[in-house]
Amino acid sequence: MASKDTDGKEPRTGKGSEKQDDKDSKAQRELGILGPHGDMRLASVIINGYSLELRDRESDGFVGDVASGTAFRHMLDAWRKLVTSMSGKDPFGSKATRDFSKKQLDKLADKNDDAAHALEQAAEDYALQLAGVVQRFMKQPTWRDVERVILGGGFHQSEFGSRAIDRVRDILKADKTPVELHTLHHHADEGGLIGWVHLAPPALLQSYDAILAVDIGGTNVRCGIVQTHLHRAPDMSLAEVVRREKWTHKDDSPRRDELVEGIAERLEDLIAHAEKKKIALAPYIGVACPGLIVEDGSIAGGTQNLPGNWESTRFHLPRDLCERLPTIGHGRTQVCLHNDAVVQGLSQLPFTQDVRRWAVLTVGTGLGNASYTNRSPVGDK
């Protein structure tokens, strides 16, 4: 491929690379990665900020780290060890805490009282931490006057996660914190894809049925075809993922370029599916990933949960992905990049029109965040 990996992989050579470097296809690729990447001002909403990082004086880390999905697993592991020492038997068996899926934990809690107790106590600890994060964030300028916080990620889609979120609501209410706590309208695997209908060029959406979207996380990658249903609902409230592929890449431990190649392969499958089902696919791919997104499509930081160096000056995700994909339809393919928390939050846009300022927290391998201000029909207030 045209990109160089930091682990010493050389660009591919031979007939394939010669054809790829043909002037016409090179110009096509350059046109296809213009962006705009990381756009902060949209027609209906302003993105005030994202990836807010506050230092935690006690741990010398960041405040958000104590309320991530990884942090919850550490809390559960601590309670698991305590329960085991008291009962003399590990209620979770020999499997590592980090290797349990949320569904497996829910099922185990239904069958084993000790496991249920450990989960309940870990959820309580987690709720206290998450409530504290919300309160700290709301004191920051980009979160000032936030009326509603949306919780994304898959944590709340488990029984123990749902109970923890209810507990956070109770804590915020008791502390008289003036904010509503809601959960994502869409499934966690789809919110980070659907949000792209609010970032894609409106004129482009008018001419096609659907777009391709990608959501890259530290554990999973989700790729999907997002049908806009724009003509039925101009506010995009009916947008849906009509085909989705999920890859738990953490199990395969791919290098950076291998991860990008795997994403391209899944997108090719989706392109073929769209053609088979006669879905008019726009020549547009929205890619959400962790980190600070620069206007030129590079990533300035925040990718520590992804394999390899995504911040290298020799790596450009939109370009590298575009080079691996066939042309979609007859138009030039545009690959656009934005932060994953921002995109997941934007999927909520049609359902937040009753408030002025709102924010999102995405509970995943890390804790993503973004804040927004809805724009009035006649412009900013």
mmCIF file of N, CA, C and O in Angstrom, residues 77 80 94-100:
data_model
loop_
_atom_site.group_PDB
_atom_site.id
_atom_site.type_symbol
_atom_site.label_atom_id
_atom_site.label_comp_id
_atom_site.label_asym_id
_atom_site.label_seq_id
_atom_site.Cartn_x
_atom_site.Cartn_y
_atom_site.Cartn_z
ATOM 1 N N ASP A 77 -13.159 -6.511 39.363
ATOM 2 C CA ASP A 77 -12.100 -7.458 39.707
ATOM 3 C C ASP A 77 -11.744 -7.365 41.192
ATOM 4 O O ASP A 77 -11.504 -8.378 41.858
ATOM 5 N N ARG A 80 -14.542 -8.954 43.085
ATOM 6 C CA ARG A 80 -14.480 -10.401 42.841
ATOM 7 C C ARG A 80 -13.476 -11.059 43.796
ATOM 8 O O ARG A 80 -13.755 -12.100 44.395
ATOM 9 N N SER A 94 -12.679 -19.528 36.496
ATOM 10 C CA SER A 94 -11.271 -19.284 36.152
ATOM 11 C C SER A 94 -11.090 -18.198 35.094
ATOM 12 O O SER A 94 -9.971 -17.767 34.822
ATOM 13 N N LYS A 95 -12.171 -17.746 34.496
ATOM 14 C CA LYS A 95 -12.096 -16.764 33.411
ATOM 15 C C LYS A 95 -11.749 -15.378 33.952
ATOM 16 O O LYS A 95 -12.268 -14.946 34.980
ATOM 17 N N ALA A 96 -10.860 -14.682 33.240
ATOM 18 C CA ALA A 96 -10.454 -13.337 33.662
ATOM 19 C C ALA A 96 -11.627 -12.365 33.553
ATOM 20 O O ALA A 96 -12.459 -12.472 32.651
ATOM 21 N N THR A 97 -11.695 -11.409 34.456
ATOM 22 C CA THR A 97 -12.796 -10.441 34.478
ATOM 23 C C THR A 97 -12.908 -9.700 33.147
ATOM 24 O O THR A 97 -14.006 -9.477 32.638
ATOM 25 N N ARG A 98 -11.791 -9.341 32.578
ATOM 26 C CA ARG A 98 -11.806 -8.561 31.336
ATOM 27 C C ARG A 98 -12.364 -9.344 30.149
ATOM 28 O O ARG A 98 -12.757 -8.756 29.134
ATOM 29 N N ASP A 99 -12.412 -10.679 30.267
ATOM 30 C CA ASP A 99 -12.833 -11.509 29.138
ATOM 31 C C ASP A 99 -14.333 -11.805 29.122
ATOM 32 O O ASP A 99 -14.838 -12.422 28.173
ATOM 33 N N PHE A 100 -15.054 -11.384 30.151
ATOM 34 C CA PHE A 100 -16.506 -11.588 30.184
ATOM 35 C C PHE A 100 -17.200 -10.521 29.336
ATOM 36 O O PHE A 100 -16.896 -9.331 29.448
#
